[in-house]
CSV table of C-alpha atoms in Angstrom, one decimal:
chain,number,residue,atom,x,y,z
A,270,MET,CA,4.3,-15.0,-43.9
A,271,ASP,CA,7.7,-13.9,-41.9
A,272,THR,CA,7.5,-12.4,-38.5
A,273,THR,CA,10.0,-9.6,-37.7
A,274,PRO,CA,11.5,-9.3,-34.2
A,275,GLY,CA,9.2,-6.6,-33.4
A,276,ASP,CA,6.2,-8.8,-33.6
A,277,TYR,CA,7.0,-11.1,-31.0
A,278,GLY,CA,7.3,-10.3,-27.2
A,279,SER,CA,5.7,-9.6,-23.9
A,280,PRO,CA,2.3,-7.7,-24.0
A,281,ARG,CA,3.0,-4.0,-24.7
A,282,ASP,CA,-0.1,-2.5,-22.9
A,283,GLU,CA,-3.6,-3.6,-20.9
A,284,GLN,CA,-5.3,-4.2,-24.3
A,285,GLU,CA,-2.8,-6.7,-25.6
A,286,LEU,CA,-2.7,-8.3,-21.9
A,287,ALA,CA,-6.9,-8.4,-22.6
A,288,ALA,CA,-6.4,-9.9,-26.1
A,289,ALA,CA,-4.0,-12.8,-24.6
A,290,ALA,CA,-6.9,-13.3,-22.2
A,291,ASP,CA,-9.6,-13.5,-25.2
A,292,ILE,CA,-7.3,-16.2,-26.8
A,293,MET,CA,-7.5,-18.2,-23.7
A,294,VAL,CA,-11.2,-18.1,-23.7
A,295,GLN,CA,-11.3,-19.3,-27.5
A,296,SER,CA,-8.8,-21.7,-27.1
A,297,TYR,CA,-9.3,-23.7,-23.9
A,298,ALA,CA,-12.9,-22.7,-23.5
A,299,MET,CA,-12.3,-20.8,-20.2
A,300,ALA,CA,-14.7,-18.3,-18.7
A,301,PRO,CA,-13.9,-14.7,-19.6
A,302,ALA,CA,-13.4,-13.7,-15.9
A,303,ALA,CA,-11.2,-16.8,-15.5
A,304,ALA,CA,-9.1,-16.1,-18.4
A,305,THR,CA,-8.6,-12.4,-17.2
A,306,THR,CA,-7.5,-13.7,-13.7
A,307,TRP,CA,-5.3,-16.6,-15.0
A,308,THR,CA,-3.3,-13.8,-17.4
A,309,GLN,CA,-2.9,-11.3,-14.4
A,310,ARG,CA,-1.8,-14.3,-12.3
A,311,VAL,CA,0.7,-15.3,-14.9
A,312,GLY,CA,1.8,-11.4,-15.3
A,313,ALA,CA,2.9,-9.7,-18.6
A,314,SER,CA,6.5,-10.7,-18.0
A,315,SER,CA,5.8,-14.5,-18.2
A,316,LEU,CA,3.3,-14.1,-21.4
A,317,ARG,CA,4.7,-14.1,-25.1
A,318,LEU,CA,2.6,-12.7,-27.9
A,319,ILE,CA,2.9,-12.9,-31.7
A,320,ARG,CA,1.5,-10.3,-33.6
A,321,GLU,CA,0.3,-10.4,-37.3
A,322,GLY,CA,-1.2,-7.6,-39.1
A,323,GLY,CA,-1.1,-5.3,-36.1
A,324,ARG,CA,-3.1,-7.7,-33.7
A,325,VAL,CA,-2.3,-10.4,-31.2
A,326,ALA,CA,-2.6,-13.7,-33.0
A,327,GLY,CA,-1.2,-16.2,-30.6
A,328,THR,CA,0.1,-16.3,-27.1
A,329,LEU,CA,1.9,-18.4,-24.6
A,330,VAL,CA,3.6,-18.5,-21.1
A,331,PHE,CA,7.6,-18.6,-20.9
A,332,ILE,CA,8.5,-20.4,-17.7
A,333,PRO,CA,11.9,-20.5,-16.7
A,334,MET,CA,13.1,-23.6,-14.3
A,335,GLY,CA,15.0,-26.8,-14.1
A,336,GLN,CA,14.6,-30.6,-14.4
A,337,TRP,CA,16.4,-33.1,-12.6
A,338,TYR,CA,18.5,-35.6,-14.8
A,339,GLY,CA,21.3,-37.9,-13.3
A,340,GLY,CA,20.9,-36.0,-10.1
A,341,ARG,CA,21.8,-32.5,-11.6
A,342,ASN,CA,19.5,-29.6,-12.1
A,343,VAL,CA,19.7,-29.0,-15.9
A,344,PRO,CA,17.9,-25.4,-16.8
A,345,ILE,CA,14.8,-25.6,-19.1
A,346,VAL,CA,12.4,-23.1,-20.5
A,347,GLY,CA,8.7,-24.6,-20.0
A,348,ILE,CA,6.2,-23.5,-22.1
A,349,GLY,CA,2.4,-23.6,-21.3
A,350,GLY,CA,-0.8,-21.9,-22.5
A,351,VAL,CA,-0.2,-21.9,-26.0
A,352,GLY,CA,-3.1,-20.5,-27.9
A,353,VAL,CA,-3.8,-18.8,-31.3
A,354,SER,CA,-6.8,-16.6,-32.1
A,355,PRO,CA,-9.6,-18.6,-34.1
A,356,VAL,CA,-9.1,-16.2,-37.2
A,357,HIS,CA,-5.3,-16.8,-37.3
A,358,ARG,CA,-5.5,-20.4,-37.4
A,359,GLY,CA,-4.4,-22.6,-40.2
A,360,GLN,CA,-1.7,-20.2,-41.4
A,361,GLY,CA,1.5,-21.3,-39.5
A,362,THR,CA,0.9,-18.7,-36.9
A,363,ALA,CA,1.5,-21.1,-34.0
A,364,THR,CA,4.7,-22.9,-35.7
A,365,ARG,CA,6.1,-18.9,-36.0
A,366,LEU,CA,5.1,-18.4,-32.4
A,367,MET,CA,7.0,-21.7,-31.2
A,368,GLN,CA,10.1,-20.9,-33.4
A,369,ASN,CA,10.2,-17.2,-31.7
A,370,VAL,CA,10.3,-18.8,-28.5
A,371,LEU,CA,12.6,-21.5,-29.0
A,372,ARG,CA,15.1,-18.6,-30.1
A,373,GLU,CA,14.5,-16.7,-27.2
A,374,ALA,CA,14.8,-19.7,-24.8
A,375,ARG,CA,18.1,-21.0,-26.4
A,376,ALA,CA,19.6,-17.5,-26.2
A,377,THR,CA,18.7,-17.6,-22.1
A,378,GLY,CA,21.3,-20.3,-22.0
A,379,ALA,CA,19.0,-23.3,-21.2
A,380,PRO,CA,19.6,-26.4,-23.0
A,381,LEU,CA,16.2,-27.8,-23.0
A,382,SER,CA,12.5,-26.7,-23.2
A,383,THR,CA,9.8,-28.8,-21.8
A,384,LEU,CA,6.0,-28.8,-22.5
A,385,TYR,CA,2.7,-30.8,-22.2
A,386,PRO,CA,1.3,-31.1,-25.6
A,387,ALA,CA,-2.4,-30.2,-26.6
A,388,THR,CA,-1.5,-31.2,-29.9
A,389,GLN,CA,1.4,-33.1,-31.2
A,390,PRO,CA,2.1,-32.2,-35.0
A,391,LEU,CA,2.6,-28.6,-34.1
A,392,TYR,CA,5.7,-29.5,-31.3
A,393,ARG,CA,7.0,-32.0,-33.6
A,394,ARG,CA,7.3,-29.9,-36.5
A,395,VAL,CA,9.8,-27.5,-34.3
A,396,GLY,CA,11.9,-30.3,-32.9
A,397,TYR,CA,10.0,-31.6,-29.7
A,398,GLU,CA,9.4,-35.4,-29.0
A,399,HIS,CA,7.8,-37.6,-26.3
A,400,SER,CA,10.4,-37.7,-23.5
A,401,GLY,CA,8.6,-38.9,-20.3
A,402,ALA,CA,5.0,-39.1,-18.8
A,403,ARG,CA,3.0,-38.0,-16.0
A,404,TYR,CA,0.7,-40.4,-14.1
A,405,GLU,CA,-2.3,-40.4,-12.0
A,406,VAL,CA,-2.0,-42.2,-8.8
A,407,ARG,CA,-5.6,-43.2,-7.5
A,408,LEU,CA,-5.5,-44.7,-3.6
A,409,GLN,CA,-8.6,-46.2,-2.1
A,410,VAL,CA,-8.6,-44.3,1.7
A,411,PRO,CA,-10.9,-46.8,3.0
A,412,MET,CA,-8.4,-49.7,2.6
A,413,LEU,CA,-5.6,-48.1,4.3
A,414,ASN,CA,-4.5,-49.9,7.4
A,415,VAL,CA,-1.1,-48.2,8.0
A,416,SER,CA,-0.7,-46.8,11.8
A,417,GLU,CA,2.4,-44.6,12.5
A,418,ARG,CA,2.1,-41.8,15.1
A,419,THR,CA,5.8,-41.8,16.2
A,420,LEU,CA,6.2,-38.4,14.0
A,421,SER,CA,4.3,-35.3,14.5
A,422,LEU,CA,1.9,-33.8,11.7
A,423,ARG,CA,1.0,-30.1,11.9
A,424,PRO,CA,-0.5,-27.5,9.7
A,425,ILE,CA,2.1,-25.5,7.5
A,426,GLU,CA,3.2,-22.1,8.3
A,427,ALA,CA,4.6,-19.3,6.6
A,428,LYS,CA,8.1,-19.9,8.4
A,429,ASP,CA,8.0,-23.4,6.8
A,430,GLU,CA,8.5,-22.2,3.1
A,431,ALA,CA,12.3,-23.0,3.0
A,432,ALA,CA,11.9,-26.3,4.8
A,433,ILE,CA,9.3,-27.4,2.2
A,434,ALA,CA,11.2,-26.5,-0.8
A,435,ALA,CA,14.3,-28.1,0.5
A,436,GLY,CA,12.3,-31.4,1.0
A,437,TYR,CA,10.8,-31.4,-2.3
A,438,GLN,CA,14.3,-31.0,-3.7
A,439,ARG,CA,15.9,-34.0,-1.9
A,440,SER,CA,13.0,-36.1,-3.2
A,441,ALA,CA,13.3,-34.5,-6.6
A,442,GLN,CA,16.9,-34.6,-7.4
A,443,ALA,CA,16.8,-38.5,-7.2
A,444,ARG,CA,13.6,-38.6,-9.9
A,445,GLN,CA,14.6,-38.3,-13.5
A,446,GLY,CA,12.7,-35.7,-15.1
A,447,TRP,CA,11.2,-33.9,-11.9
A,448,LEU,CA,11.2,-30.3,-12.1
A,449,ALA,CA,13.4,-28.0,-10.2
A,450,ARG,CA,10.4,-25.7,-9.4
A,451,GLY,CA,10.6,-21.9,-9.9
A,452,PRO,CA,7.8,-19.7,-8.5
A,453,TYR,CA,5.4,-20.3,-11.2
A,454,VAL,CA,5.0,-24.2,-10.3
A,455,TRP,CA,5.2,-23.5,-6.7
A,456,SER,CA,2.3,-21.2,-7.1
A,457,ARG,CA,0.3,-24.0,-8.1
A,458,VAL,CA,1.1,-26.3,-5.4
A,459,TYR,CA,0.0,-23.6,-2.9
A,460,ALA,CA,-2.7,-22.4,-4.8
A,461,PRO,CA,-4.2,-24.9,-7.4
A,462,ARG,CA,-6.8,-23.6,-9.7
A,463,ASP,CA,-9.3,-25.8,-8.5
A,464,GLY,CA,-9.3,-25.4,-5.0
A,465,THR,CA,-7.7,-24.0,-1.8
A,466,ALA,CA,-4.7,-26.3,-0.8
A,467,THR,CA,-4.4,-26.8,2.8
A,468,GLY,CA,-0.4,-27.8,3.7
A,469,TYR,CA,1.0,-30.4,6.5
A,470,LEU,CA,4.2,-30.8,7.8
A,471,VAL,CA,5.7,-33.9,8.8
A,472,GLU,CA,8.5,-33.8,11.6
A,473,GLY,CA,10.6,-36.0,13.5
A,474,ALA,CA,13.6,-35.6,15.8
A,475,SER,CA,15.9,-34.7,12.8
A,476,GLY,CA,13.7,-32.1,11.7
A,477,VAL,CA,11.3,-32.0,8.6
A,478,GLU,CA,11.0,-35.3,6.9
A,479,GLY,CA,7.9,-34.8,4.8
A,480,HIS,CA,4.7,-32.6,3.8
A,481,LEU,CA,1.7,-32.9,1.6
A,482,PHE,CA,-0.9,-30.2,0.4
A,483,VAL,CA,-4.5,-31.2,0.5
A,484,VAL,CA,-7.3,-29.9,-1.9
A,485,ARG,CA,-10.7,-31.4,-0.7
A,486,LYS,CA,-13.3,-32.0,-3.4
A,487,SER,CA,-17.0,-32.7,-2.6
A,488,LEU,CA,-18.7,-35.9,-4.1
A,489,ALA,CA,-22.0,-37.1,-4.0
A,490,GLY,CA,-23.5,-38.4,-1.0
A,491,TRP,CA,-21.1,-36.4,1.4
A,492,LYS,CA,-18.5,-38.4,0.0
A,493,GLN,CA,-14.8,-36.6,-0.5
A,494,GLU,CA,-11.9,-36.9,-2.6
A,495,LEU,CA,-8.6,-35.6,-1.5
A,496,PHE,CA,-6.5,-34.1,-4.2
A,497,LEU,CA,-2.8,-33.9,-3.2
A,498,SER,CA,-1.2,-30.9,-5.0
A,499,ASP,CA,2.3,-32.0,-3.5
A,500,ILE,CA,3.2,-35.3,-1.4
A,501,VAL,CA,6.7,-35.7,-0.1
A,502,ALA,CA,8.1,-38.1,2.3
A,503,ASN,CA,11.9,-38.2,2.6
A,504,THR,CA,12.0,-41.2,5.1
A,505,PRO,CA,10.3,-44.6,5.6
A,506,ALA,CA,8.7,-43.2,8.8
A,507,ALA,CA,7.2,-39.9,7.1
A,508,ALA,CA,5.8,-42.1,4.2
A,509,ARG,CA,3.9,-44.0,6.7
A,510,ARG,CA,2.7,-41.0,8.7
A,511,ILE,CA,1.4,-39.7,5.7
A,512,LEU,CA,-0.7,-42.7,4.7
A,513,SER,CA,-1.9,-42.7,8.3
A,514,PHE,CA,-3.2,-39.1,8.0
A,515,LEU,CA,-4.8,-40.3,4.8
A,516,GLY,CA,-6.4,-43.3,6.4
A,517,ASP,CA,-7.7,-41.1,9.4
A,518,HIS,CA,-9.9,-39.6,6.6
A,519,ARG,CA,-11.7,-43.0,5.6
A,520,SER,CA,-15.2,-42.2,7.2
A,521,LEU,CA,-15.7,-39.8,4.4
A,522,VAL,CA,-13.2,-39.7,1.5
A,523,SER,CA,-13.2,-42.4,-0.8
A,524,GLU,CA,-9.8,-41.7,-2.6
A,525,ALA,CA,-6.7,-39.6,-2.5
A,526,VAL,CA,-5.5,-38.7,-5.7
A,527,TRP,CA,-1.8,-37.2,-6.9
A,528,TYR,CA,0.4,-37.2,-9.9
A,529,GLY,CA,4.0,-38.7,-10.4
A,530,GLY,CA,5.4,-41.9,-11.9
A,531,THR,CA,4.7,-45.7,-11.6
A,532,ASP,CA,7.6,-46.2,-9.4
A,533,ASP,CA,6.1,-44.0,-6.3
A,534,PRO,CA,7.7,-45.6,-3.0
A,535,LEU,CA,4.5,-44.6,-1.3
A,536,LEU,CA,2.7,-47.5,-3.1
A,537,MET,CA,5.2,-50.0,-1.9
A,538,MET,CA,3.9,-49.3,1.7
A,539,VAL,CA,0.4,-50.2,0.9
A,540,ARG,CA,-0.7,-53.6,2.3
A,541,GLU,CA,-2.6,-54.6,-1.0
A,542,GLN,CA,-3.1,-53.1,-4.5
A,543,THR,CA,-5.8,-51.1,-3.6
A,544,TYR,CA,-4.8,-48.4,-6.1
A,545,THR,CA,-4.6,-47.5,-9.6
A,546,VAL,CA,-1.8,-46.2,-11.6
A,547,LYS,CA,-2.7,-44.6,-15.3
A,548,LEU,CA,-1.1,-42.4,-17.9
A,549,ASP,CA,-2.4,-38.8,-17.5
A,550,MET,CA,-0.2,-37.1,-20.2
A,551,HIS,CA,2.9,-37.6,-22.3
A,552,TRP,CA,5.6,-34.6,-21.8
A,553,MET,CA,7.6,-33.4,-24.9
A,554,VAL,CA,11.4,-32.2,-24.9
A,555,ARG,CA,13.2,-29.9,-27.3
A,556,VAL,CA,17.1,-30.0,-27.1
A,557,LEU,CA,18.1,-26.3,-27.7
A,558,ASP,CA,21.9,-26.7,-27.3
A,559,VAL,CA,23.1,-30.2,-28.1
A,560,ALA,CA,26.6,-30.2,-26.4
A,561,LYS,CA,25.6,-28.0,-23.4
A,562,ALA,CA,22.6,-30.4,-22.7
A,563,LEU,CA,24.9,-33.5,-22.7
A,564,GLU,CA,27.3,-31.9,-20.5
A,565,ALA,CA,24.6,-30.7,-18.3
A,566,ARG,CA,22.9,-33.8,-16.9
A,567,GLY,CA,24.3,-36.4,-14.6
A,568,TRP,CA,25.5,-39.9,-15.9
A,569,PRO,CA,25.8,-43.1,-14.3
A,570,ALA,CA,28.6,-43.2,-11.6
A,571,GLY,CA,31.3,-45.8,-12.6
A,572,LEU,CA,30.4,-45.9,-16.2
A,573,SER,CA,32.6,-44.6,-19.2
A,574,GLY,CA,32.3,-44.6,-23.0
A,575,ALA,CA,32.0,-42.7,-25.8
A,576,LEU,CA,29.4,-42.0,-28.6
A,577,HIS,CA,29.8,-40.2,-31.7
A,578,LEU,CA,26.7,-38.5,-32.8
A,579,GLU,CA,25.6,-36.9,-36.1
A,580,VAL,CA,22.5,-34.5,-35.6
A,581,GLU,CA,20.3,-32.8,-37.8
A,582,ASP,CA,18.3,-29.5,-36.4
A,583,ASP,CA,16.6,-27.6,-38.8
A,584,LEU,CA,16.2,-24.4,-36.6
A,585,PHE,CA,19.4,-24.1,-34.8
A,586,PRO,CA,22.5,-24.8,-37.3
A,587,GLU,CA,24.7,-24.6,-34.3
A,588,ASN,CA,23.2,-28.2,-33.4
A,589,ARG,CA,24.0,-29.6,-36.9
A,590,GLY,CA,27.0,-32.0,-37.3
A,591,ARG,CA,28.8,-34.5,-35.7
A,592,PHE,CA,29.6,-34.5,-31.8
A,593,VAL,CA,31.7,-36.7,-29.7
A,594,LEU,CA,30.2,-37.4,-26.4
A,595,GLU,CA,32.8,-38.8,-23.8
A,596,VAL,CA,31.3,-39.9,-20.3
A,597,SER,CA,33.5,-40.7,-17.2
A,598,ASP,CA,33.0,-40.3,-13.1
A,599,GLY,CA,29.5,-39.3,-13.8
A,600,ALA,CA,30.1,-36.3,-16.1
A,601,ALA,CA,30.4,-35.7,-19.8
A,602,ARG,CA,32.5,-33.7,-22.1
A,603,VAL,CA,31.3,-33.0,-25.8
A,604,ARG,CA,33.5,-32.0,-28.7
A,605,LYS,CA,32.9,-31.5,-32.1
A,606,GLY,CA,34.0,-34.2,-34.7
A,607,GLY,CA,34.0,-37.9,-34.5
A,608,ASP,CA,32.6,-40.3,-37.1
A,609,GLY,CA,28.8,-40.0,-36.6
A,610,SER,CA,28.1,-43.5,-36.1
A,611,LEU,CA,24.9,-42.5,-34.6
A,612,ARG,CA,22.6,-40.7,-36.7
A,613,LEU,CA,19.4,-38.9,-35.4
A,614,GLY,CA,17.4,-35.4,-35.7
A,615,VAL,CA,17.3,-33.6,-32.7
A,616,SER,CA,13.7,-34.6,-31.8
A,617,GLY,CA,15.0,-38.4,-32.0
A,618,LEU,CA,17.8,-36.9,-29.4
A,619,ALA,CA,15.2,-35.7,-26.5
A,620,PRO,CA,13.7,-39.0,-25.5
A,621,LEU,CA,17.3,-40.5,-25.6
A,622,TYR,CA,18.7,-38.0,-23.5
A,623,THR,CA,15.9,-38.4,-20.7
A,624,GLY,CA,15.9,-42.0,-20.9
A,625,TYR,CA,12.3,-42.4,-22.0
A,626,GLN,CA,13.0,-44.4,-24.8
A,627,SER,CA,16.4,-46.6,-25.6
A,628,ALA,CA,18.6,-46.4,-28.5
A,629,GLU,CA,17.3,-49.9,-29.4
A,630,ALA,CA,13.6,-48.7,-29.4
A,631,LEU,CA,14.4,-45.1,-31.3
A,632,ARG,CA,16.1,-47.6,-33.9
A,633,MET,CA,13.1,-49.3,-34.5
A,634,ALA,CA,10.9,-46.3,-34.6
A,635,GLY,CA,13.0,-44.9,-37.4
A,636,LEU,CA,14.2,-41.8,-35.2
A,637,LEU,CA,17.7,-43.0,-35.1
A,638,GLU,CA,20.3,-45.0,-37.5
A,639,ALA,CA,23.2,-46.8,-35.7
A,640,ASP,CA,25.1,-50.3,-36.0
A,641,ASP,CA,24.4,-53.0,-33.1
A,642,ALA,CA,27.5,-52.0,-31.2
A,643,THR,CA,26.8,-48.1,-31.2
A,644,VAL,CA,23.1,-49.0,-30.1
A,645,ARG,CA,24.5,-51.3,-27.4
A,646,ALA,CA,27.0,-48.5,-26.1
A,647,ALA,CA,23.9,-45.8,-26.3
A,648,VAL,CA,21.7,-48.3,-24.3
A,649,SER,CA,24.2,-48.5,-21.7
A,650,LEU,CA,25.1,-44.9,-21.2
A,651,PHE,CA,21.5,-43.3,-21.3
A,652,SER,CA,20.0,-46.1,-19.0
A,653,GLY,CA,18.0,-45.1,-15.9
A,654,PRO,CA,15.0,-44.7,-14.4
A,655,GLN,CA,11.8,-43.7,-16.1
A,656,PRO,CA,11.6,-39.8,-16.5
A,657,THR,CA,8.3,-38.5,-15.0
A,658,ILE,CA,7.0,-35.1,-13.7
A,659,ARG,CA,4.7,-34.5,-10.8
A,660,ASP,CA,3.6,-30.9,-11.9
A,661,MET,CA,1.5,-29.5,-14.7
A,662,PHE,CA,2.4,-26.3,-16.1
């Protein structure tokens, strides 16, 4: 079944908005009232629908933002809330929905699209692949023995919003894959779905040095758990002050929980290994524009080299063919041509691009073909910290 351009787009009226909410109920077992609130919060301008036979058949959320790669903010389109009506499943509806949204995303100029998969085969069919991971950190609060009082810690006020955003960016731009947050993601920091967040600002003589947002969750026997929808420490003193603040809750709080990567600097300041870090979920990336994506990210300073790529892409003819990637002085230039000595599909390019998998690992997985010298060059150029994301979207 082909879908004409008029069959894809934002909700046209309240009836279609209600249909999107009903698909959320049927797809994610949401309560009807919660699904209605969710669609209203997301807003019609961010929702996308596919219509088949005159009825709303599927929906998703279109989220323009960015991700930090090599210290540069690469524009992306995040995809969330993908759902298909039960009566339209098994008919290729989700694939057609994703093909339409990928065309729209590329048309915006974004070179990448990123999502968390509820199921992987669908997204692999349209060119996504595992490209990073999100980890859950659980810290045993009663075991904290950090004492830092030289910095002040106070409740966040409305006037602090710009300082909070700047502090997060300072931290995020040094972390591979972290989001350059837009309004949609920031709304989930300030107002998580599962509670009310209270924000705290850490300040020193030089100004704001960190912040955290805390949701208190009740457990059995008067105990609590602290969920941190954001936790940022841009100086060692701020990190110690935040850990001290968490430790001050030891009489009632069993654990503090947040998300990020296995390399969280806060954990280096904990005396013993009184924490766990476990995989929460892999996220996937789809390269929308090969040349633009490679030129948009940052590259290792002081490293230079070239790769001759040959890329296959079933959806975008512009991505097919041979490209020469030339890297020097932390930047890249891409031109058409070359000998195509490194051959891969667009899905294999995604984990190479983010640094999630090395060229050697991708060759072993059958996602890349190249000789040993070309693989070594690719390993060197794409080396870097493991890509992670703190936020769910």
